Structures are given as C-alpha cells and as structure tokens.
Amino acid sequence: GVLRPQPLAGSGNEPCVRQCPDSTTVIQPPAVVVTFPGPILSSFPQDSVVGSAGAPVLAASGASHGYGG
C-alpha cells in the first residue's frame, strides 16, 4: 500500500507541476499535501513559502481553474 503512493506521487507530481504549475492546487487532499511539500520546494525553490503563504494563494487561484476547467 505504501509502495504504490510513492511512485505515483513522485512520478505523477513531477510532470504535472512542470506542465501546469497552477494544477498543483490538486493538493486539496491531505494525503497529497504531505507528498507535495517535498517536490514543490525542490521544483520551486523561490516559492519555498508555498507551505505558509503559497498554500492559500494557490488554493484560491486554482479554485477557479478547477471548477471552470
């Protein structure tokens, strides 16, 4: 069970974050939030604040995209 989420999140989050940085809002689920902090900081070193200030901003910006898209 633990082996499945690891490859899916690592291999699935990398391309997703690169293609659609706004899509990262998918972190809605608590399970993904724990796996995102790692790759997010690595991919977006400048947005390292995502954990404290970026979280709310992404959620609001992605909310419209998720609902509309």
mmCIF file with all atom_site columns, C-alpha atoms in Angstrom:
data_model
loop_
_atom_site.group_PDB
_atom_site.id
_atom_site.type_symbol
_atom_site.label_atom_id
_atom_site.label_alt_id
_atom_site.label_comp_id
_atom_site.label_asym_id
_atom_site.label_entity_id
_atom_site.label_seq_id
_atom_site.pdbx_PDB_ins_code
_atom_site.Cartn_x
_atom_site.Cartn_y
_atom_site.Cartn_z
_atom_site.occupancy
_atom_site.B_iso_or_equiv
_atom_site.pdbx_formal_charge
_atom_site.auth_seq_id
_atom_site.auth_comp_id
_atom_site.auth_asym_id
_atom_site.auth_atom_id
_atom_site.pdbx_PDB_model_num
ATOM 1  C CA . GLY A 1 1  ? 0.000   0.000  0.000   1.00 0.00 ? 1  GLY A CA 1
ATOM 2  C CA . VAL A 1 2  ? 2.815   2.415  0.864   1.00 0.00 ? 2  VAL A CA 1
ATOM 3  C CA . LEU A 1 3  ? 4.826   1.458  -2.222  1.00 0.00 ? 3  LEU A CA 1
ATOM 4  C CA . ARG A 1 4  ? 2.023   2.497  -4.587  1.00 0.00 ? 4  ARG A CA 1
ATOM 5  C CA . PRO A 1 5  ? 1.531   6.138  -3.424  1.00 0.00 ? 5  PRO A CA 1
ATOM 6  C CA . GLN A 1 6  ? 5.274   6.764  -3.516  1.00 0.00 ? 6  GLN A CA 1
ATOM 7  C CA . PRO A 1 7  ? 5.878   6.097  -7.265  1.00 0.00 ? 7  PRO A CA 1
ATOM 8  C CA . LEU A 1 8  ? 2.537   7.597  -8.299  1.00 0.00 ? 8  LEU A CA 1
ATOM 9  C CA . ALA A 1 9  ? 3.087   10.834 -6.379  1.00 0.00 ? 9  ALA A CA 1
ATOM 10 C CA . GLY A 1 10 ? 6.773   11.191 -7.283  1.00 0.00 ? 10 GLY A CA 1
ATOM 11 C CA . SER A 1 11 ? 6.398   10.287 -10.966 1.00 0.00 ? 11 SER A CA 1
ATOM 12 C CA . GLY A 1 12 ? 2.978   11.905 -11.377 1.00 0.00 ? 12 GLY A CA 1
ATOM 13 C CA . ASN A 1 13 ? 3.664   15.128 -9.488  1.00 0.00 ? 13 ASN A CA 1
ATOM 14 C CA . GLU A 1 14 ? 6.895   15.960 -11.321 1.00 0.00 ? 14 GLU A CA 1
ATOM 15 C CA . PRO A 1 15 ? 5.391   16.246 -14.840 1.00 0.00 ? 15 PRO A CA 1
ATOM 16 C CA . CYS A 1 16 ? 2.169   17.779 -13.574 1.00 0.00 ? 16 CYS A CA 1
ATOM 17 C CA . VAL A 1 17 ? 3.955   20.557 -11.698 1.00 0.00 ? 17 VAL A CA 1
ATOM 18 C CA . ARG A 1 18 ? 6.102   21.320 -14.745 1.00 0.00 ? 18 ARG A CA 1
ATOM 19 C CA . GLN A 1 19 ? 3.288   21.360 -17.295 1.00 0.00 ? 19 GLN A CA 1
ATOM 20 C CA . CYS A 1 20 ? 0.660   23.143 -15.224 1.00 0.00 ? 20 CYS A CA 1
ATOM 21 C CA . PRO A 1 21 ? 2.127   24.892 -12.153 1.00 0.00 ? 21 PRO A CA 1
ATOM 22 C CA . ASP A 1 22 ? -1.387  26.094 -11.328 1.00 0.00 ? 22 ASP A CA 1
ATOM 23 C CA . SER A 1 23 ? -2.622  22.495 -11.267 1.00 0.00 ? 23 SER A CA 1
ATOM 24 C CA . THR A 1 24 ? -0.562  21.978 -8.115  1.00 0.00 ? 24 THR A CA 1
ATOM 25 C CA . THR A 1 25 ? -3.727  23.110 -6.335  1.00 0.00 ? 25 THR A CA 1
ATOM 26 C CA . VAL A 1 26 ? -4.726  19.429 -6.525  1.00 0.00 ? 26 VAL A CA 1
ATOM 27 C CA . ILE A 1 27 ? -3.087  19.263 -3.093  1.00 0.00 ? 27 ILE A CA 1
ATOM 28 C CA . GLN A 1 28 ? -6.658  19.530 -1.774  1.00 0.00 ? 28 GLN A CA 1
ATOM 29 C CA . PRO A 1 29 ? -6.481  16.002 -0.288  1.00 0.00 ? 29 PRO A CA 1
ATOM 30 C CA . PRO A 1 30 ? -4.458  15.735 2.955   1.00 0.00 ? 30 PRO A CA 1
ATOM 31 C CA . ALA A 1 31 ? -2.589  12.646 1.731   1.00 0.00 ? 31 ALA A CA 1
ATOM 32 C CA . VAL A 1 32 ? -1.129  14.528 -1.264  1.00 0.00 ? 32 VAL A CA 1
ATOM 33 C CA . VAL A 1 33 ? -0.274  17.601 0.801   1.00 0.00 ? 33 VAL A CA 1
ATOM 34 C CA . VAL A 1 34 ? 2.325   15.572 2.684   1.00 0.00 ? 34 VAL A CA 1
ATOM 35 C CA . THR A 1 35 ? 3.933   14.359 -0.561  1.00 0.00 ? 35 THR A CA 1
ATOM 36 C CA . PHE A 1 36 ? 3.816   17.747 -2.305  1.00 0.00 ? 36 PHE A CA 1
ATOM 37 C CA . PRO A 1 37 ? 5.905   19.786 0.190   1.00 0.00 ? 37 PRO A CA 1
ATOM 38 C CA . GLY A 1 38 ? 8.967   17.755 -0.833  1.00 0.00 ? 38 GLY A CA 1
ATOM 39 C CA . PRO A 1 39 ? 8.847   18.093 -4.669  1.00 0.00 ? 39 PRO A CA 1
ATOM 40 C CA . ILE A 1 40 ? 7.341   21.595 -4.540  1.00 0.00 ? 40 ILE A CA 1
ATOM 41 C CA . LEU A 1 41 ? 10.296  23.022 -2.594  1.00 0.00 ? 41 LEU A CA 1
ATOM 42 C CA . SER A 1 42 ? 12.688  21.306 -5.000  1.00 0.00 ? 42 SER A CA 1
ATOM 43 C CA . SER A 1 43 ? 10.888  22.417 -8.170  1.00 0.00 ? 43 SER A CA 1
ATOM 44 C CA . PHE A 1 44 ? 10.006  25.879 -6.860  1.00 0.00 ? 44 PHE A CA 1
ATOM 45 C CA . PRO A 1 45 ? 12.850  26.947 -4.537  1.00 0.00 ? 45 PRO A CA 1
ATOM 46 C CA . GLN A 1 46 ? 11.830  30.587 -4.880  1.00 0.00 ? 46 GLN A CA 1
ATOM 47 C CA . ASP A 1 47 ? 8.276   29.684 -3.827  1.00 0.00 ? 47 ASP A CA 1
ATOM 48 C CA . SER A 1 48 ? 9.528   27.851 -0.741  1.00 0.00 ? 48 SER A CA 1
ATOM 49 C CA . VAL A 1 49 ? 6.934   29.932 1.148   1.00 0.00 ? 49 VAL A CA 1
ATOM 50 C CA . VAL A 1 50 ? 4.223   27.829 -0.530  1.00 0.00 ? 50 VAL A CA 1
ATOM 51 C CA . GLY A 1 51 ? 3.900   25.963 2.778   1.00 0.00 ? 51 GLY A CA 1
ATOM 52 C CA . SER A 1 52 ? 2.814   29.060 4.719   1.00 0.00 ? 52 SER A CA 1
ATOM 53 C CA . ALA A 1 53 ? 1.783   31.802 2.266   1.00 0.00 ? 53 ALA A CA 1
ATOM 54 C CA . GLY A 1 54 ? 1.628   29.968 -1.073  1.00 0.00 ? 54 GLY A CA 1
ATOM 55 C CA . ALA A 1 55 ? -0.902  27.376 0.107   1.00 0.00 ? 55 ALA A CA 1
ATOM 56 C CA . PRO A 1 56 ? -3.849  29.822 0.420   1.00 0.00 ? 56 PRO A CA 1
ATOM 57 C CA . VAL A 1 57 ? -2.869  31.700 -2.739  1.00 0.00 ? 57 VAL A CA 1
ATOM 58 C CA . LEU A 1 58 ? -2.677  28.545 -4.854  1.00 0.00 ? 58 LEU A CA 1
ATOM 59 C CA . ALA A 1 59 ? -5.966  27.240 -3.483  1.00 0.00 ? 59 ALA A CA 1
ATOM 60 C CA . ALA A 1 60 ? -7.777  30.448 -4.410  1.00 0.00 ? 60 ALA A CA 1
ATOM 61 C CA . SER A 1 61 ? -6.142  30.736 -7.823  1.00 0.00 ? 61 SER A CA 1
ATOM 62 C CA . GLY A 1 62 ? -6.661  27.049 -8.591  1.00 0.00 ? 62 GLY A CA 1
ATOM 63 C CA . ALA A 1 63 ? -10.228 27.013 -7.276  1.00 0.00 ? 63 ALA A CA 1
ATOM 64 C CA . SER A 1 64 ? -11.427 28.939 -10.318 1.00 0.00 ? 64 SER A CA 1
ATOM 65 C CA . HIS A 1 65 ? -9.352  26.781 -12.673 1.00 0.00 ? 65 HIS A CA 1
ATOM 66 C CA . GLY A 1 66 ? -10.503 23.512 -11.103 1.00 0.00 ? 66 GLY A CA 1
ATOM 67 C CA . TYR A 1 67 ? -14.164 24.479 -11.121 1.00 0.00 ? 67 TYR A CA 1
ATOM 68 C CA . GLY A 1 68 ? -14.144 26.169 -14.515 1.00 0.00 ? 68 GLY A CA 1
ATOM 69 C CA . GLY A 1 69 ? -11.825 23.708 -16.192 1.00 0.00 ? 69 GLY A CA 1
#
